[in-house]
Amino acid sequence: MLERMCEQQQAIMDFHGSTICGNLLIITLVSTSKNLHTPMYFFISQLSISDILLITDIVPNLLHVLLNNGGAISFIGCMTQFYFFDISEATECLLLAVMSFDRYVAICNPLRYSSVMTNRFCATSVIMCWLLGNVISFILTTTLSRLNFCGSNIIDHLFCDLVPLLELSCSDAFSVHLEIFVLGVPSVMVPTSIIVMSYTYIVISVLRIPSSTGRQKAFSTCSSHLIVVSIFYWTMFSVYVFPKREQIWTNLTVVTEFILLGVQSSQLLRNVLFLLFLLVFGATICGNLLIMTLVSTSKNLHTPMYFFISQLSIADILLITDIVPKLLHILLNNGETISFIGCLTQFYFFDFADGFECFLLAVMSYDRYVAICNPLRYSSVMTNRFCVKSVTTCWLLGHFISFIATIALSRLNFCGSNIIDHVFCDIVPLLDLSCSDTLFINLEIYVLGTPTVMIPTTIIVMSYTYIVISVLRVPSSTGRQKAFSTCSSHLIVVSIFYWALFSVYILPSRGQTGDLDFNLGPLLCLAVPLLAEPPEMLDSALDSALDSALDNSLNDLVLNLVCLEP
């Protein structure tokens, strides 16, 4: 045991020494070599300063802890250690976002690089990163210092970190959790979004390069930054986001599967619902596949709106294939088991599809706004590049939000009942079953969910407000009717989507009457959009496709008649 501790101490000492020397060497080279006086190397030198601050704050005390099999630290010393740890972490998080923007400009806009990444911009960006890191760390440290610690003073950790300190506190931690979330989520979400979007555009730009040598050279310019980002976020997620091993063990040993009750009613009603959902499932799959086929094959449908409709069809197929097959099995067997991993997977794809549709409907409403309120600018605004970027962003945001929510759910402990009185694994019944403190996850859902719903809703409401104002100015009733008809199908889909969303998650649930002992909301949430959305979209797509086919047939007929004339 003693030999092992000595080996660990020696390894940490070697790591500490090599890291200090390596970072000092980087700082010296960047400051002395004129060839390295570039924005990227300037950012790297700042990253080296942050690394030195981090390891000098943690490692010396860690070595003392290992040498003495534990060590005391004063309250002030503990707060100081946390402050410098948090300031270096927050600054690195923000610096990595600035560096990703630097790589985006260098690869996607190389001709503008020198005018964008000026010395003034770089210095301002770095100063802002350090100031924001200091502000975030100072507020969190001040909040921690106000907590009362009246029980055990043993920290089962290598240094003074936020989570073990909150666990030791005997104060009400609600305000602290709220403050941490309000500060922490933007501090991580905003830089992460910048990094993801920057590298999305970088990958798209690099893949357009015709030569493999050019693509390899472009990727090599950001490979080192990508490695640092991966290591940084892997460490952060493995420590603070992904569940601890004890929690995973609890989940796997206490609750390994859930029981979905589904519809608790007579066999006749379940059989009727089974046939109904089977027909809806088949019709929706065929309808959405037909929409995708028509949009991809008919040249008349190669427009922004139909491109968005095809993406909406993909999301619908993803949603119903995630929910309906299991739902049909539940209806046949009056309930069904689902594994813990299967439950989280089902929730992930459900939330992914819903989040994506929410954002995409906002983009589609903006498309209708430009088409009706600014028709002369439509072709210059709704370009192919803008449409692809918008859809890619919608998919990425949907994935990111769903991923965070799913990870948060996976950290919960389920040690009581495993019966879900629902037709699929949704967030509300899972939170009801959990025996963990759900305050933190409820805050997380609120912080993530509110912008996800409110921002698209605001865009849709504002777009249609301007559309209505513009249409009412049209003098003729025929013109007004034609203008409204161009956005009627989208308006119907938006109304159904938000009605289902609000009826299930916001308005009080109804429908528990008599033998019908289940909530109608989830069934309505699935059935109504599946029944209503494809026909509306399909009618419009089929009309355009048929018009195109008839025009082509008439042209061929006229051409043949002309050719047959003597």
mmCIF file of C-alpha atoms in Angstrom, residues 43-340:
data_model
loop_
_atom_site.group_PDB
_atom_site.id
_atom_site.type_symbol
_atom_site.label_atom_id
_atom_site.label_comp_id
_atom_site.label_asym_id
_atom_site.label_seq_id
_atom_site.Cartn_x
_atom_site.Cartn_y
_atom_site.Cartn_z
ATOM 1 C CA PHE A 43 -4.457 32.031 -27.384
ATOM 2 C CA ILE A 44 -2.328 28.925 -26.739
ATOM 3 C CA SER A 45 0.002 30.958 -24.494
ATOM 4 C CA GLN A 46 -3.023 32.161 -22.498
ATOM 5 C CA LEU A 47 -4.183 28.550 -22.220
ATOM 6 C CA SER A 48 -0.736 27.679 -20.855
ATOM 7 C CA ILE A 49 -1.047 30.391 -18.190
ATOM 8 C CA SER A 50 -4.403 28.990 -17.187
ATOM 9 C CA ASP A 51 -2.955 25.455 -16.991
ATOM 10 C CA ILE A 52 -0.092 26.635 -14.750
ATOM 11 C CA LEU A 53 -2.606 28.390 -12.489
ATOM 12 C CA LEU A 54 -4.701 25.223 -12.271
ATOM 13 C CA ILE A 55 -1.949 22.740 -11.450
ATOM 14 C CA THR A 56 -0.157 25.032 -8.971
ATOM 15 C CA ASP A 57 -3.477 25.456 -7.197
ATOM 16 C CA ILE A 58 -4.291 21.724 -6.950
ATOM 17 C CA VAL A 59 -1.180 19.547 -7.239
ATOM 18 C CA PRO A 60 1.043 20.746 -4.322
ATOM 19 C CA ASN A 61 -1.723 20.168 -1.781
ATOM 20 C CA LEU A 62 -2.601 16.893 -3.515
ATOM 21 C CA LEU A 63 0.980 15.661 -3.068
ATOM 22 C CA HIS A 64 0.772 16.549 0.629
ATOM 23 C CA VAL A 65 -2.521 14.617 0.919
ATOM 24 C CA LEU A 66 -0.997 11.536 -0.716
ATOM 25 C CA LEU A 67 2.150 11.720 1.424
ATOM 26 C CA ASN A 68 0.222 11.946 4.709
ATOM 27 C CA ASN A 69 -2.800 9.817 3.686
ATOM 28 C CA GLY A 70 -4.995 12.884 4.104
ATOM 29 C CA GLY A 71 -4.482 16.482 5.140
ATOM 30 C CA ALA A 72 -6.235 19.366 6.854
ATOM 31 C CA ILE A 73 -7.074 22.597 5.043
ATOM 32 C CA SER A 74 -8.507 25.760 6.549
ATOM 33 C CA PHE A 75 -11.874 27.156 5.501
ATOM 34 C CA ILE A 76 -10.213 30.181 3.870
ATOM 35 C CA GLY A 77 -7.668 27.914 2.189
ATOM 36 C CA CYS A 78 -10.464 25.696 0.862
ATOM 37 C CA MET A 79 -12.381 28.683 -0.567
ATOM 38 C CA THR A 80 -9.162 30.054 -2.109
ATOM 39 C CA GLN A 81 -8.365 26.722 -3.730
ATOM 40 C CA PHE A 82 -11.868 26.480 -5.186
ATOM 41 C CA TYR A 83 -11.724 30.082 -6.451
ATOM 42 C CA PHE A 84 -8.512 29.570 -8.458
ATOM 43 C CA PHE A 85 -9.640 26.166 -9.688
ATOM 44 C CA ASP A 86 -12.932 27.593 -10.941
ATOM 45 C CA ILE A 87 -11.389 30.691 -12.520
ATOM 46 C CA SER A 88 -8.920 28.591 -14.540
ATOM 47 C CA GLU A 89 -11.626 26.140 -15.646
ATOM 48 C CA ALA A 90 -14.080 28.878 -16.663
ATOM 49 C CA THR A 91 -11.370 30.834 -18.502
ATOM 50 C CA GLU A 92 -10.244 27.728 -20.401
ATOM 51 C CA CYS A 93 -13.838 26.991 -21.391
ATOM 52 C CA LEU A 94 -14.244 30.489 -22.829
ATOM 53 C CA LEU A 95 -10.772 30.510 -24.431
ATOM 54 C CA LEU A 96 -11.489 27.256 -26.270
ATOM 55 C CA ALA A 97 -14.617 28.878 -27.761
ATOM 56 C CA VAL A 98 -12.571 31.889 -28.953
ATOM 57 C CA MET A 99 -9.966 29.525 -30.439
ATOM 58 C CA SER A 100 -12.665 27.599 -32.300
ATOM 59 C CA PHE A 101 -13.902 30.893 -33.779
ATOM 60 C CA ASP A 102 -10.318 31.639 -34.834
ATOM 61 C CA ARG A 103 -10.162 28.285 -36.671
ATOM 62 C CA TYR A 104 -13.556 28.964 -38.257
ATOM 63 C CA VAL A 105 -12.397 32.300 -39.687
ATOM 64 C CA ALA A 106 -9.047 30.836 -40.814
ATOM 65 C CA ILE A 107 -10.653 27.947 -42.739
ATOM 66 C CA CYS A 108 -14.077 29.261 -43.804
ATOM 67 C CA ASN A 109 -13.112 32.936 -44.431
ATOM 68 C CA PRO A 110 -9.325 32.955 -45.011
ATOM 69 C CA LEU A 111 -9.368 36.227 -46.997
ATOM 70 C CA ARG A 112 -10.952 38.065 -44.056
ATOM 71 C CA TYR A 113 -8.737 36.487 -41.389
ATOM 72 C CA SER A 114 -6.320 39.395 -40.989
ATOM 73 C CA SER A 115 -9.137 41.971 -40.827
ATOM 74 C CA VAL A 116 -11.213 39.958 -38.323
ATOM 75 C CA MET A 117 -8.564 38.468 -36.025
ATOM 76 C CA THR A 118 -6.749 41.743 -35.324
ATOM 77 C CA ASN A 119 -4.472 42.286 -32.328
ATOM 78 C CA ARG A 120 -7.138 44.437 -30.713
ATOM 79 C CA PHE A 121 -9.807 41.782 -31.153
ATOM 80 C CA CYS A 122 -7.542 39.039 -29.767
ATOM 81 C CA ALA A 123 -6.495 41.100 -26.737
ATOM 82 C CA THR A 124 -10.116 42.116 -26.037
ATOM 83 C CA SER A 125 -11.295 38.493 -26.336
ATOM 84 C CA VAL A 126 -8.645 37.208 -23.937
ATOM 85 C CA ILE A 127 -9.300 39.978 -21.397
ATOM 86 C CA MET A 128 -13.041 39.219 -21.559
ATOM 87 C CA CYS A 129 -12.355 35.509 -20.975
ATOM 88 C CA TRP A 130 -10.268 36.225 -17.879
ATOM 89 C CA LEU A 131 -12.762 38.784 -16.544
ATOM 90 C CA LEU A 132 -15.774 36.486 -17.062
ATOM 91 C CA GLY A 133 -13.888 33.592 -15.468
ATOM 92 C CA ASN A 134 -13.056 35.786 -12.493
ATOM 93 C CA VAL A 135 -16.651 37.049 -12.122
ATOM 94 C CA ILE A 136 -18.139 33.532 -12.292
ATOM 95 C CA SER A 137 -15.592 32.122 -9.864
ATOM 96 C CA PHE A 138 -15.928 35.057 -7.456
ATOM 97 C CA ILE A 139 -19.734 34.776 -7.304
ATOM 98 C CA LEU A 140 -19.629 31.000 -6.744
ATOM 99 C CA THR A 141 -16.914 31.290 -4.080
ATOM 100 C CA THR A 142 -18.847 34.024 -2.283
ATOM 101 C CA THR A 143 -21.968 31.859 -2.376
ATOM 102 C CA LEU A 144 -20.095 28.853 -0.956
ATOM 103 C CA SER A 145 -18.557 30.980 1.808
ATOM 104 C CA ARG A 146 -22.063 31.879 3.028
ATOM 105 C CA LEU A 147 -23.011 28.234 3.644
ATOM 106 C CA ASN A 148 -23.068 26.770 7.146
ATOM 107 C CA PHE A 149 -20.999 23.649 7.846
ATOM 108 C CA CYS A 150 -22.161 22.196 11.165
ATOM 109 C CA GLY A 151 -21.706 18.453 10.698
ATOM 110 C CA SER A 152 -18.866 16.365 9.364
ATOM 111 C CA ASN A 153 -15.805 18.194 8.062
ATOM 112 C CA ILE A 154 -14.376 15.269 6.064
ATOM 113 C CA ILE A 155 -14.211 15.898 2.303
ATOM 114 C CA ASP A 156 -14.036 12.610 0.408
ATOM 115 C CA HIS A 157 -12.193 14.250 -2.450
ATOM 116 C CA LEU A 158 -8.701 15.266 -3.572
ATOM 117 C CA PHE A 159 -9.356 18.992 -3.375
ATOM 118 C CA CYS A 160 -12.062 21.519 -2.434
ATOM 119 C CA ASP A 161 -14.618 21.156 -5.215
ATOM 120 C CA LEU A 162 -18.189 22.398 -5.439
ATOM 121 C CA VAL A 163 -20.101 19.102 -5.167
ATOM 122 C CA PRO A 164 -18.435 17.682 -1.993
ATOM 123 C CA LEU A 165 -18.736 21.077 -0.274
ATOM 124 C CA LEU A 166 -22.473 21.248 -1.032
ATOM 125 C CA GLU A 167 -22.889 17.707 0.331
ATOM 126 C CA LEU A 168 -21.237 18.710 3.632
ATOM 127 C CA SER A 169 -23.294 21.875 4.080
ATOM 128 C CA CYS A 170 -26.200 21.905 6.538
ATOM 129 C CA SER A 171 -27.726 25.053 4.962
ATOM 130 C CA ASP A 172 -30.658 25.110 2.557
ATOM 131 C CA ALA A 173 -28.901 24.685 -0.778
ATOM 132 C CA PHE A 174 -31.829 25.792 -2.991
ATOM 133 C CA SER A 175 -30.498 29.301 -3.654
ATOM 134 C CA VAL A 176 -26.999 27.905 -4.188
ATOM 135 C CA HIS A 177 -28.242 25.355 -6.728
ATOM 136 C CA LEU A 178 -30.217 28.052 -8.494
ATOM 137 C CA GLU A 179 -27.221 30.390 -8.622
ATOM 138 C CA ILE A 180 -24.931 27.614 -9.825
ATOM 139 C CA PHE A 181 -27.338 26.736 -12.584
ATOM 140 C CA VAL A 182 -27.938 30.320 -13.682
ATOM 141 C CA LEU A 183 -24.170 30.887 -13.860
ATOM 142 C CA GLY A 184 -23.006 27.429 -14.861
ATOM 143 C CA VAL A 185 -25.338 26.616 -17.757
ATOM 144 C CA PRO A 186 -24.492 29.737 -19.848
ATOM 145 C CA SER A 187 -20.802 29.366 -18.933
ATOM 146 C CA VAL A 188 -20.792 25.903 -20.488
ATOM 147 C CA MET A 189 -23.646 26.069 -23.012
ATOM 148 C CA VAL A 190 -22.584 29.251 -24.827
ATOM 149 C CA PRO A 191 -18.925 28.208 -25.405
ATOM 150 C CA THR A 192 -20.019 24.676 -26.308
ATOM 151 C CA SER A 193 -22.533 26.018 -28.852
ATOM 152 C CA ILE A 194 -19.851 28.256 -30.390
ATOM 153 C CA ILE A 195 -17.421 25.322 -30.631
ATOM 154 C CA VAL A 196 -20.005 22.953 -32.135
ATOM 155 C CA MET A 197 -21.250 25.502 -34.678
ATOM 156 C CA SER A 198 -17.704 26.553 -35.624
ATOM 157 C CA TYR A 199 -16.593 22.988 -36.290
ATOM 158 C CA THR A 200 -19.817 22.204 -38.130
ATOM 159 C CA TYR A 201 -19.074 24.998 -40.594
ATOM 160 C CA ILE A 202 -15.401 23.972 -40.707
ATOM 161 C CA VAL A 203 -16.291 20.378 -41.623
ATOM 162 C CA ILE A 204 -18.750 21.560 -44.295
ATOM 163 C CA SER A 205 -16.128 23.908 -45.796
ATOM 164 C CA VAL A 206 -13.336 21.322 -45.705
ATOM 165 C CA LEU A 207 -15.474 18.633 -47.354
ATOM 166 C CA ARG A 208 -16.046 21.013 -50.285
ATOM 167 C CA ILE A 209 -12.304 21.096 -51.033
ATOM 168 C CA PRO A 210 -11.794 18.880 -54.122
ATOM 169 C CA SER A 211 -8.309 17.518 -53.344
ATOM 170 C CA SER A 212 -7.630 15.128 -50.467
ATOM 171 C CA THR A 213 -4.309 16.901 -49.807
ATOM 172 C CA GLY A 214 -6.136 20.197 -49.352
ATOM 173 C CA ARG A 215 -8.664 18.624 -47.013
ATOM 174 C CA GLN A 216 -5.910 16.994 -44.966
ATOM 175 C CA LYS A 217 -4.002 20.282 -44.730
ATOM 176 C CA ALA A 218 -7.134 22.175 -43.640
ATOM 177 C CA PHE A 219 -7.964 19.608 -40.964
ATOM 178 C CA SER A 220 -4.360 19.618 -39.679
ATOM 179 C CA THR A 221 -4.625 23.335 -38.846
ATOM 180 C CA CYS A 222 -7.264 22.642 -36.214
ATOM 181 C CA SER A 223 -6.368 19.110 -35.103
ATOM 182 C CA SER A 224 -4.441 20.189 -31.994
ATOM 183 C CA HIS A 225 -7.269 22.481 -30.855
ATOM 184 C CA LEU A 226 -9.802 19.718 -31.456
ATOM 185 C CA ILE A 227 -7.764 17.320 -29.303
ATOM 186 C CA VAL A 228 -7.587 19.859 -26.452
ATOM 187 C CA VAL A 229 -11.341 20.513 -26.695
ATOM 188 C CA SER A 230 -12.097 16.786 -26.654
ATOM 189 C CA ILE A 231 -9.908 16.150 -23.596
ATOM 190 C CA PHE A 232 -11.294 19.177 -21.740
ATOM 191 C CA TYR A 233 -14.973 18.342 -22.340
ATOM 192 C CA TRP A 234 -14.459 14.604 -21.808
ATOM 193 C CA THR A 235 -12.940 15.376 -18.394
ATOM 194 C CA MET A 236 -15.667 17.858 -17.497
ATOM 195 C CA PHE A 237 -18.510 15.569 -18.580
ATOM 196 C CA SER A 238 -17.013 12.477 -16.942
ATOM 197 C CA VAL A 239 -16.695 14.297 -13.589
ATOM 198 C CA TYR A 240 -19.729 16.608 -13.480
ATOM 199 C CA VAL A 241 -22.281 15.338 -16.024
ATOM 200 C CA PHE A 242 -22.029 11.579 -16.429
ATOM 201 C CA PRO A 243 -23.237 9.548 -13.461
ATOM 202 C CA LYS A 244 -20.860 8.334 -10.814
ATOM 203 C CA ARG A 245 -20.142 4.634 -10.616
ATOM 204 C CA GLU A 246 -22.048 4.255 -7.371
ATOM 205 C CA GLN A 247 -25.128 5.756 -8.998
ATOM 206 C CA ILE A 248 -24.811 3.498 -12.027
ATOM 207 C CA TRP A 249 -24.465 0.505 -9.715
ATOM 208 C CA THR A 250 -27.562 1.590 -7.826
ATOM 209 C CA ASN A 251 -29.546 1.937 -11.010
ATOM 210 C CA LEU A 252 -28.464 -1.445 -12.325
ATOM 211 C CA THR A 253 -28.992 -3.380 -9.111
ATOM 212 C CA VAL A 254 -32.156 -1.789 -7.737
ATOM 213 C CA VAL A 255 -34.064 -0.919 -10.940
ATOM 214 C CA THR A 256 -32.922 -2.716 -14.075
ATOM 215 C CA GLU A 257 -36.191 -2.282 -15.964
ATOM 216 C CA PHE A 258 -39.457 -0.363 -15.904
ATOM 217 C CA ILE A 259 -43.031 -1.528 -16.500
ATOM 218 C CA LEU A 260 -45.042 0.623 -18.907
ATOM 219 C CA LEU A 261 -48.719 0.262 -17.951
ATOM 220 C CA GLY A 262 -50.102 1.923 -21.066
ATOM 221 C CA VAL A 263 -53.895 1.897 -21.365
ATOM 222 C CA GLN A 264 -55.536 0.195 -18.384
ATOM 223 C CA SER A 265 -58.999 -0.558 -19.779
ATOM 224 C CA SER A 266 -61.042 -3.333 -21.382
ATOM 225 C CA GLN A 267 -59.536 -5.672 -23.944
ATOM 226 C CA LEU A 268 -62.011 -4.432 -26.572
ATOM 227 C CA LEU A 269 -60.875 -0.811 -26.225
ATOM 228 C CA ARG A 270 -57.205 -1.836 -26.335
ATOM 229 C CA ASN A 271 -57.853 -3.832 -29.526
ATOM 230 C CA VAL A 272 -59.601 -0.844 -31.107
ATOM 231 C CA LEU A 273 -56.723 1.455 -30.125
ATOM 232 C CA PHE A 274 -54.226 -1.099 -31.440
ATOM 233 C CA LEU A 275 -55.896 -1.161 -34.875
ATOM 234 C CA LEU A 276 -56.214 2.634 -34.889
ATOM 235 C CA PHE A 277 -52.562 3.216 -34.095
ATOM 236 C CA LEU A 278 -51.444 0.504 -36.495
ATOM 237 C CA LEU A 279 -53.346 2.207 -39.340
ATOM 238 C CA VAL A 280 -52.035 5.629 -38.309
ATOM 239 C CA PHE A 281 -48.493 4.260 -38.062
ATOM 240 C CA GLY A 282 -48.610 2.719 -41.540
ATOM 241 C CA ALA A 283 -50.291 5.727 -43.132
ATOM 242 C CA THR A 284 -47.871 8.172 -41.537
ATOM 243 C CA ILE A 285 -44.786 6.209 -42.555
ATOM 244 C CA CYS A 286 -46.043 5.911 -46.156
ATOM 245 C CA GLY A 287 -47.135 9.561 -46.275
ATOM 246 C CA ASN A 288 -43.839 10.920 -44.996
ATOM 247 C CA LEU A 289 -41.803 8.627 -47.267
ATOM 248 C CA LEU A 290 -43.908 9.805 -50.211
ATOM 249 C CA ILE A 291 -43.260 13.441 -49.261
ATOM 250 C CA MET A 292 -39.506 12.799 -49.076
ATOM 251 C CA THR A 293 -39.541 10.988 -52.429
ATOM 252 C CA LEU A 294 -41.544 13.731 -54.178
ATOM 253 C CA VAL A 295 -39.375 16.520 -52.769
ATOM 254 C CA SER A 296 -36.142 14.780 -53.776
ATOM 255 C CA THR A 297 -37.275 13.773 -57.295
ATOM 256 C CA SER A 298 -39.560 16.601 -58.480
ATOM 257 C CA LYS A 299 -37.704 19.726 -59.631
ATOM 258 C CA ASN A 300 -40.777 21.870 -58.929
ATOM 259 C CA LEU A 301 -40.415 20.999 -55.246
ATOM 260 C CA HIS A 302 -36.758 22.023 -54.970
ATOM 261 C CA THR A 303 -37.678 25.090 -52.918
ATOM 262 C CA PRO A 304 -36.832 26.066 -49.320
ATOM 263 C CA MET A 305 -40.306 25.305 -47.937
ATOM 264 C CA TYR A 306 -40.432 21.807 -49.405
ATOM 265 C CA PHE A 307 -36.875 21.160 -48.241
ATOM 266 C CA PHE A 308 -38.011 22.036 -44.705
ATOM 267 C CA ILE A 309 -41.086 19.826 -45.135
ATOM 268 C CA SER A 310 -38.871 16.874 -46.087
ATOM 269 C CA GLN A 311 -36.807 17.428 -42.932
ATOM 270 C CA LEU A 312 -40.020 17.561 -40.902
ATOM 271 C CA SER A 313 -40.990 14.215 -42.439
ATOM 272 C CA ILE A 314 -37.664 12.720 -41.321
ATOM 273 C CA ALA A 315 -38.329 13.937 -37.769
ATOM 274 C CA ASP A 316 -41.856 12.496 -37.859
ATOM 275 C CA ILE A 317 -40.560 9.095 -38.964
ATOM 276 C CA LEU A 318 -37.952 9.200 -36.196
ATOM 277 C CA LEU A 319 -40.635 10.072 -33.625
ATOM 278 C CA ILE A 320 -43.208 7.449 -34.545
ATOM 279 C CA THR A 321 -40.716 4.618 -35.028
ATOM 280 C CA ASP A 322 -39.387 5.436 -31.563
ATOM 281 C CA ILE A 323 -42.797 5.416 -29.818
ATOM 282 C CA VAL A 324 -45.485 3.540 -31.770
ATOM 283 C CA PRO A 325 -44.008 -0.008 -32.122
ATOM 284 C CA LYS A 326 -43.560 -0.271 -28.351
ATOM 285 C CA LEU A 327 -46.992 1.300 -27.840
ATOM 286 C CA LEU A 328 -48.602 -1.355 -30.062
ATOM 287 C CA HIS A 329 -46.888 -4.078 -28.048
ATOM 288 C CA ILE A 330 -48.155 -2.510 -24.805
ATOM 289 C CA LEU A 331 -51.736 -2.400 -26.123
ATOM 290 C CA LEU A 332 -51.609 -6.074 -27.109
ATOM 291 C CA ASN A 333 -50.140 -7.268 -23.802
ATOM 292 C CA ASN A 334 -51.814 -4.817 -21.388
ATOM 293 C CA GLY A 335 -48.414 -3.476 -20.315
ATOM 294 C CA GLU A 336 -44.790 -4.187 -21.152
ATOM 295 C CA THR A 337 -41.339 -4.071 -19.561
ATOM 296 C CA ILE A 338 -38.539 -1.869 -20.875
ATOM 297 C CA SER A 339 -34.910 -1.844 -19.717
ATOM 298 C CA PHE A 340 -33.337 1.187 -18.059
#
